[in-house]
XYZ file of C-alpha atoms in Angstrom:
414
model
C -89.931 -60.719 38.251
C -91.000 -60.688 34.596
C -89.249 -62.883 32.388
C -87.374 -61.471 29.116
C -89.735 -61.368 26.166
C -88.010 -63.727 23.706
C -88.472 -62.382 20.029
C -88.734 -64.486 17.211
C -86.991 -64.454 13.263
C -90.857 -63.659 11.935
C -89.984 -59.883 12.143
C -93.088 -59.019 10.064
C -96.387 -60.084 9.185
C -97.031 -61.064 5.911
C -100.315 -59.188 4.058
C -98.753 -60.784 1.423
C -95.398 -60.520 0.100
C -93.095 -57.482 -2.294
C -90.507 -60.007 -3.332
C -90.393 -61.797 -6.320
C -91.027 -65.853 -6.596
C -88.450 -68.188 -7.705
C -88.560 -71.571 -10.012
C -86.611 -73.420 -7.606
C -89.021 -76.609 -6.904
C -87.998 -76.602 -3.075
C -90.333 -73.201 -3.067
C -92.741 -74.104 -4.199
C -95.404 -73.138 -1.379
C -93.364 -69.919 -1.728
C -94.345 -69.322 -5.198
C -98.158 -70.304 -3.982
C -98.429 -68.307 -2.083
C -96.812 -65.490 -4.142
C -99.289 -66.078 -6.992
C -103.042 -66.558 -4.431
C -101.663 -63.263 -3.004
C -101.792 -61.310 -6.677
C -104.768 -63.080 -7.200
C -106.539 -61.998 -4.376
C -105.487 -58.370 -4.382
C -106.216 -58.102 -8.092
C -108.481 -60.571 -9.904
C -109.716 -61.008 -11.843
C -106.272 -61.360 -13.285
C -105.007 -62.656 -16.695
C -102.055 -65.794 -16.272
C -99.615 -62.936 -18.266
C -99.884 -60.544 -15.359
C -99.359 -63.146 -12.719
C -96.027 -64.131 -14.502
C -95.135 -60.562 -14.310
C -96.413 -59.783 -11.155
C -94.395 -62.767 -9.413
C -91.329 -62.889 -12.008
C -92.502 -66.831 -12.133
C -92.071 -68.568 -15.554
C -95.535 -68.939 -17.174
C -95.554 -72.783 -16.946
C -94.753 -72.170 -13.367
C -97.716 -69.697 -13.106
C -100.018 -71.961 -15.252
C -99.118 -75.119 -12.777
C -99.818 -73.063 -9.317
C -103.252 -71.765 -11.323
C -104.818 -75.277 -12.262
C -103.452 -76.409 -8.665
C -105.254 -73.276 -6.861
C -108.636 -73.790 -8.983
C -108.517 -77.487 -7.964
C -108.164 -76.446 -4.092
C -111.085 -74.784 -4.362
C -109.466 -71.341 -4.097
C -109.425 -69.674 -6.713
C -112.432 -69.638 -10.008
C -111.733 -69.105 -13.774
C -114.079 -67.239 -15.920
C -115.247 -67.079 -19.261
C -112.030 -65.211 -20.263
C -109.322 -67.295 -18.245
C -109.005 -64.468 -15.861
C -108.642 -65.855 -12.632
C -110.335 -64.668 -9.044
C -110.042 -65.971 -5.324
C -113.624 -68.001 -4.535
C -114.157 -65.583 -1.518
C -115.966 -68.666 0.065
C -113.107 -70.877 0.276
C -111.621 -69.690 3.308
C -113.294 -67.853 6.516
C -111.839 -66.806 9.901
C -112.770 -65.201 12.937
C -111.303 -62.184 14.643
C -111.453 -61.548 18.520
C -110.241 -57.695 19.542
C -110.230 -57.980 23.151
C -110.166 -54.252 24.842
C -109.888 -53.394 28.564
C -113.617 -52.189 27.769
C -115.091 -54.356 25.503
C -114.366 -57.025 22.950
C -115.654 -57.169 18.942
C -116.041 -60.897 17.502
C -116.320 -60.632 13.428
C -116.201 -63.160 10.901
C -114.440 -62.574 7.508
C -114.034 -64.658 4.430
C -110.698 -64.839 2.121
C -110.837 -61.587 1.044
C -111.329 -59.946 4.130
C -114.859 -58.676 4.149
C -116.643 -58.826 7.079
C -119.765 -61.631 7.233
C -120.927 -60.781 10.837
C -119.300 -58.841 13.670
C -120.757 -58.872 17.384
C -119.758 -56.745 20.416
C -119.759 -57.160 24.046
C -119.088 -54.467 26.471
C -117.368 -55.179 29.430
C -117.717 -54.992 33.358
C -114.414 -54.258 35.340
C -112.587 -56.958 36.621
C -115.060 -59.342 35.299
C -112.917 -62.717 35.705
C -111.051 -64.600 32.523
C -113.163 -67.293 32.409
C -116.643 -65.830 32.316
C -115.818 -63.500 29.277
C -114.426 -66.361 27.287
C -117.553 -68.317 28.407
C -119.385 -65.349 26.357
C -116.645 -65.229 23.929
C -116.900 -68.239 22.867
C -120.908 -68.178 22.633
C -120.261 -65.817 20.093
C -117.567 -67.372 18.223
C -120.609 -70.148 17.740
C -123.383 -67.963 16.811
C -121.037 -66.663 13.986
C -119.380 -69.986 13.172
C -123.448 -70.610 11.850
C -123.301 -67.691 9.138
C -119.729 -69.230 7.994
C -120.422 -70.783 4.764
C -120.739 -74.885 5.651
C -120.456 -73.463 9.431
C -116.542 -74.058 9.057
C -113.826 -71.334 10.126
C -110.540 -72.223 9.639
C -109.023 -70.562 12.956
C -109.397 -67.740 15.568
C -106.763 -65.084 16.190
C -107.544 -63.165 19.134
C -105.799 -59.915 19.098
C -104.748 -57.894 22.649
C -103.397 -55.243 24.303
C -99.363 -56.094 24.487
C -97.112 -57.309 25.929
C -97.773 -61.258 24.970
C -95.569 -64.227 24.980
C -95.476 -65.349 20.922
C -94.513 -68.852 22.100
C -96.814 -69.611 25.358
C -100.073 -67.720 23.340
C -100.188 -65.726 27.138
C -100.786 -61.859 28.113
C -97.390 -61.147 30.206
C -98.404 -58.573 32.105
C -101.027 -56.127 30.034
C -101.648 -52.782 32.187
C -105.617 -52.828 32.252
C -105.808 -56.478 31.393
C -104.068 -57.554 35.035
C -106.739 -60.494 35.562
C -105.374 -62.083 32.080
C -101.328 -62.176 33.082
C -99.879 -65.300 32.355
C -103.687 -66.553 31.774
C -103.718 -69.375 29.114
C -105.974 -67.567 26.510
C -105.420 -69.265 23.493
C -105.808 -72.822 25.258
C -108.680 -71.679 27.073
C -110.936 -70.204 24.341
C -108.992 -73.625 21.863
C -110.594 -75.742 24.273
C -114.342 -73.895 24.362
C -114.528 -73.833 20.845
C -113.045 -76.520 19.192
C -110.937 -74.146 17.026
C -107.092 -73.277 16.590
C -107.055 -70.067 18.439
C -103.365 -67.623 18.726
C -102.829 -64.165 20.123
C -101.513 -61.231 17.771
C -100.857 -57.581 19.174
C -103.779 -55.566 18.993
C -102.034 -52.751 16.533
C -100.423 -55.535 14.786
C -103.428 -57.100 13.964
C -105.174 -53.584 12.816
C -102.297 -52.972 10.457
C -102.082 -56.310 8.650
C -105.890 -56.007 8.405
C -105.128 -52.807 6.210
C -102.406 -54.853 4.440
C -104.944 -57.737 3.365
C -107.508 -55.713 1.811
C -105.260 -53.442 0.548
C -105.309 -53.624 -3.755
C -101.528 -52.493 -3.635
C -98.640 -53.575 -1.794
C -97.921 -50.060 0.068
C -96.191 -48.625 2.801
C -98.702 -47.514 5.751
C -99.498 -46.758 9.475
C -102.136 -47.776 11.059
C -103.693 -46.459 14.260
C -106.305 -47.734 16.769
C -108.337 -45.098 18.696
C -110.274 -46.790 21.174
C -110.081 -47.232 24.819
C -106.464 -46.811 24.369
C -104.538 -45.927 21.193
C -101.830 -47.674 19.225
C -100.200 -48.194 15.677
C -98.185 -50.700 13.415
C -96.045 -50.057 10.506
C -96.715 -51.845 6.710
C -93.694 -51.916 4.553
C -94.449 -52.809 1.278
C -97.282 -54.751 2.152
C -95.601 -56.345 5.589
C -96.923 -55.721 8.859
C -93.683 -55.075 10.937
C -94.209 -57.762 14.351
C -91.043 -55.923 16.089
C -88.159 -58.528 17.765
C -90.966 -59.815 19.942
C -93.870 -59.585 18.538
C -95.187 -56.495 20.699
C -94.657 -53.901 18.113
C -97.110 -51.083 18.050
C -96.708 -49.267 21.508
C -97.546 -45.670 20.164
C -99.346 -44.114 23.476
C -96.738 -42.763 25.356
C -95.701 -40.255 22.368
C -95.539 -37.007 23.733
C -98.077 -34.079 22.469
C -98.507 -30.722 23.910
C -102.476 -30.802 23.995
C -105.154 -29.358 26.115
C -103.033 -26.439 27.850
C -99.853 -28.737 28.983
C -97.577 -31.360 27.766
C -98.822 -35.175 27.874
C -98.961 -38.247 26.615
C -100.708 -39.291 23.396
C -102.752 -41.418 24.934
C -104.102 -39.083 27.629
C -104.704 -36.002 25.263
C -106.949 -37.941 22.950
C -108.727 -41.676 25.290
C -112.069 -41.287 25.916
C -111.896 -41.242 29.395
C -109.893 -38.183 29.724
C -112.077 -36.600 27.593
C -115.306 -37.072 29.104
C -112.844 -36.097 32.308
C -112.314 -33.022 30.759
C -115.545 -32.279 29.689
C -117.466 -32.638 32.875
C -115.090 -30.240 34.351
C -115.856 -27.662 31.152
C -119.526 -27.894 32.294
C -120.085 -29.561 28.817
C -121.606 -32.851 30.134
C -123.203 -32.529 33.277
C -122.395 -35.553 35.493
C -119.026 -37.876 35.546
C -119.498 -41.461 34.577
C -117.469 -44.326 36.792
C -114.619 -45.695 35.098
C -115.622 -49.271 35.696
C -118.704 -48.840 33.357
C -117.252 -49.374 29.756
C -120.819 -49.081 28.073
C -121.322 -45.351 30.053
C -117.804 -44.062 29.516
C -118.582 -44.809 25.773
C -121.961 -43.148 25.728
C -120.623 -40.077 27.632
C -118.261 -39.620 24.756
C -120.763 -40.038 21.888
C -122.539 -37.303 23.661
C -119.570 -35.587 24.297
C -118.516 -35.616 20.292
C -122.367 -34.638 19.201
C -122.209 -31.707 21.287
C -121.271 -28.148 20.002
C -119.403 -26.771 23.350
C -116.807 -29.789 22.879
C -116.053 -29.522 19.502
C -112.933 -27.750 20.888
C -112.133 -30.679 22.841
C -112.465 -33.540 19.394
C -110.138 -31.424 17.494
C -108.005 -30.723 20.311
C -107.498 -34.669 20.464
C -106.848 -34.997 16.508
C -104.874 -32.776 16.710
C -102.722 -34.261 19.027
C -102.975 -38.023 17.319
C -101.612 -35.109 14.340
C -98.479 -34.381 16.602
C -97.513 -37.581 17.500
C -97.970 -39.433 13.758
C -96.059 -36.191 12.783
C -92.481 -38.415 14.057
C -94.280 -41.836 12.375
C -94.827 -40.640 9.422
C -91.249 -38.386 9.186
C -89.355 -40.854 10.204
C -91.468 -44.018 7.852
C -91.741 -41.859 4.884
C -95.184 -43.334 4.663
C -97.712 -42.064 2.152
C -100.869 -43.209 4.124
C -102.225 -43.264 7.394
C -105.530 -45.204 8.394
C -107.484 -44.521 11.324
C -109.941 -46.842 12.938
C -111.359 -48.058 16.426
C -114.597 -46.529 18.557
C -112.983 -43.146 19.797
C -112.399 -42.253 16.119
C -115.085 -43.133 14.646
C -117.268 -41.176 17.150
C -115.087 -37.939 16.807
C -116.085 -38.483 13.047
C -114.940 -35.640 10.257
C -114.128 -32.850 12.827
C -111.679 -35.320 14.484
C -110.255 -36.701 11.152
C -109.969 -33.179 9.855
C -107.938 -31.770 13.154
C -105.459 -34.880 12.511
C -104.968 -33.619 8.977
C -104.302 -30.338 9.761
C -101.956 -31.052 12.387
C -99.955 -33.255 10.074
C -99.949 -30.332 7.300
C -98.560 -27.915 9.959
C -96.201 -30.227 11.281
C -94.757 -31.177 7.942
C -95.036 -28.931 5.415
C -92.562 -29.758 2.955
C -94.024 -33.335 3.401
C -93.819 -36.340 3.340
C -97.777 -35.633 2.294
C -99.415 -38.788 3.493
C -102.720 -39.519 2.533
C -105.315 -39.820 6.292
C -108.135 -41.419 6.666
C -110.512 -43.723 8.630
C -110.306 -47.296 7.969
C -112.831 -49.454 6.181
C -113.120 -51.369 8.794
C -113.870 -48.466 11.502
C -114.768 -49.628 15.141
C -113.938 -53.404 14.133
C -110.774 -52.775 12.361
C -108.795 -54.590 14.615
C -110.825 -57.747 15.012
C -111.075 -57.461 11.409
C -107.437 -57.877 11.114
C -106.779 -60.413 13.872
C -109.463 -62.865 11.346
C -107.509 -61.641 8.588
C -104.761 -63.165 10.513
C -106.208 -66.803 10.604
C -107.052 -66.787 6.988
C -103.469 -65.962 6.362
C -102.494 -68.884 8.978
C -104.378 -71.421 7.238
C -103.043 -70.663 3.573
C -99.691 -71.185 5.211
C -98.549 -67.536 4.304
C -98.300 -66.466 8.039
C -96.169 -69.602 9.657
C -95.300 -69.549 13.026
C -91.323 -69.345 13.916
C -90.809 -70.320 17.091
C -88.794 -67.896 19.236
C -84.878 -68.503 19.622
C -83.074 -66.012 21.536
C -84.101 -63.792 24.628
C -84.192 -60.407 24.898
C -85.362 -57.881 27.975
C -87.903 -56.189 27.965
C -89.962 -53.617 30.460
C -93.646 -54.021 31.420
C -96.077 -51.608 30.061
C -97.203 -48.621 31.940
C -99.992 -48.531 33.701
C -102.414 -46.239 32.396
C -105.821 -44.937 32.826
C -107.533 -46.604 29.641
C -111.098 -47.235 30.770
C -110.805 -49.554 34.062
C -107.793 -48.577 36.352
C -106.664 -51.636 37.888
């Protein structure tokens, strides 16, 4: 039987942080943090607007400054403005997907240096992939500047253990339950590696490259679908870490009332569109890279434009109840499926929202930045946040139960 999850105090995810600093010397890698995070998000910035910004004392401001410069972190120009050295920090990002998983390198501001993907075959076996994994963690390593990352955050489908680094017991993940990931791929590459929730990690890469501390939801369309709440620039974690289990939301879609997940996955959709004559063969579920290329078809043809909207608008339904309930002003969208479906897809989302709501909230919808590798984006987002120290790790104190995720019919059904 499944042990309880057992949450930790680390409630959310810091993009960054809303509050104010303090002068108090004992917080002082508070206050750092505080002032790299304005820095980042705005530079170049003026010393005056940092004070403000933080509610720091300018000495206070003017100390953490000449202290960041001298770590290497952050540059001064001509006109004492100061900026993040983009260069000074790099991490990698691991999305691993019942189908596939994305690799991508990104440097302290979050851009992305180099990104790889690797489909995958069903039920290939935990150690193999992170044999290839970890080939690839190497072959981007070599475009880091001085080939140096400064961690690995792989993020996964939930639920996971926050204080073993494990998978508990993922739906169409069943070969990685319990599985020691983070030691495993730790001890391939040399690196600090930790797990993060796969929406978790999507919405706290919106957070980090987001200019403004804002509320937001993000979504991940891909084999499956998911989203994470950011309030006022914090990525809410949930009691256990396993926030973000959006699927299940019930949509009526497609002629009949269903899940979320099932009105808008790929594999249902190709489903449905072989049986609409629209594509002319089925593709097996155990082939990732053919269920994905029957669905690029599927979203370039004409016949199924029906069926693209049909699934926005039911990602429309469901973030209907988010974004009520959240009083968020902006929704971002990324992952395969989504990008695929493209404008028509985005638009049907919109619209559904507009019908659904229309005395508001009016929340602003669109794809993210990062698109297919949003996630994996995030999750190296992530281990540039670990190793400025603005992300610790709290280890968990308490238990709490918790059920198993459903099985579902993602890409692979075991």
């Amino acid at each position: 039987m499944e042990q309880p999850r057992q949450p930790s105090r680390r409630t959310v995810l810091h993009g960054g942080t809303s509050h104010g600093g303090t002068n108090i010397a004992d917080v002082g890698s508070r206050n750092r943090a505080l002032v790299l995070d304005l820095v980042r998000r705005t530079g170049p910035v003026q010393r005056v607007a940092l004070a403000r910004g933080t509610g720091l004392s300018a000495q206070t401001v003017s100390n953490i400054s000449a202290r960041l410069v001298a770590e290497g972190l952050v540059r001064q120009d001509e006109d004492r403005a100061l900026a993040v050295v983009p260069s000074a920090r790099t991490g990698i990002g691991v999305h691993l997907d019942p189908a596939a998983f994305e690799v991508v390198l990104v440097d302290l501001s979050g851009t992305v240096l180099a990104a790889e993907h690797h489909d995958l075959a069903a039920r290939t076996a935990p150690g193999a992939v992170l044999d290839v994994m970890a080939a690839a963690v190497g072959r981007l390593r070599a475009e880091a500047p001085g080939q140096v990352v400064d961690g690995i955050t792989v993020a996964v489908p939930g639920p996971i253990d926050t204080v073993s680094e494990r998978l508990r017991t993922p739906a169409q993940l069943r070969p990685w339950s319990a599985y020691p990931l983070a030691a495993e791929l730790a001890a391939r590459t040399g690196a600090e590696v930790h797990l993060e929730k796969d929406a978790i990690a999507g919405a706290f890469g919106e957070a980090w490259t987001t200019p403004e501390r804002e509320d937001l939801v993000a979504v991940h369309l891909g084999s499956g679908v998911s989203a994470a709440a950011v309030a006022s620039g914090e990525v809410v974690r949930g009691a256990t870490g396993n926030a973000g289990e959006f699927g299940g939301m019930p949509v009526y879609a497609h002629g009949r009332w269903t899940a979320v997940w099932e009105a808008c996955q790929p594999l249902q959709q190709v489903r449905r569109a072989v049986s609409a004559g629209v594509l002319d063969a089925e593709v097996s579920s155990d082939d990732a890279a053919a269920v994905r290329a029957a669905y690029a078809r599927m979203c370039r043809e004409p016949a199924a434009a029906e069926l693209v909207t049909e699934g926005g608008a039911a990602l429309g339904s469901a973030l209907a109840h988010v974004v009520e309930l959240l009083d968020v002003p902006r929704v971002t969208i990324g992952g395969s499926a989504a990008v695929l479906g493209g404008e028509p897809f985005l638009a049907a989302v919109r619209s559904r929202l507009r019908d659904r709501l229309p005395r508001g909230p009016f929340a602003e919808v669109a794809f993210s930045t990062a698109g297919v590798v949003a996630v994996a984006r995030g999750a190296a987002c992530s281990a540039v946040a670990r190793s400025l120290a603005t992300a610790p790790r709290v280890p968990a104190v308490r238990q709490r139960t918790g059920g198993t995720v459903h099985a579902r019919s993602i890409s692979h059904p075991w």
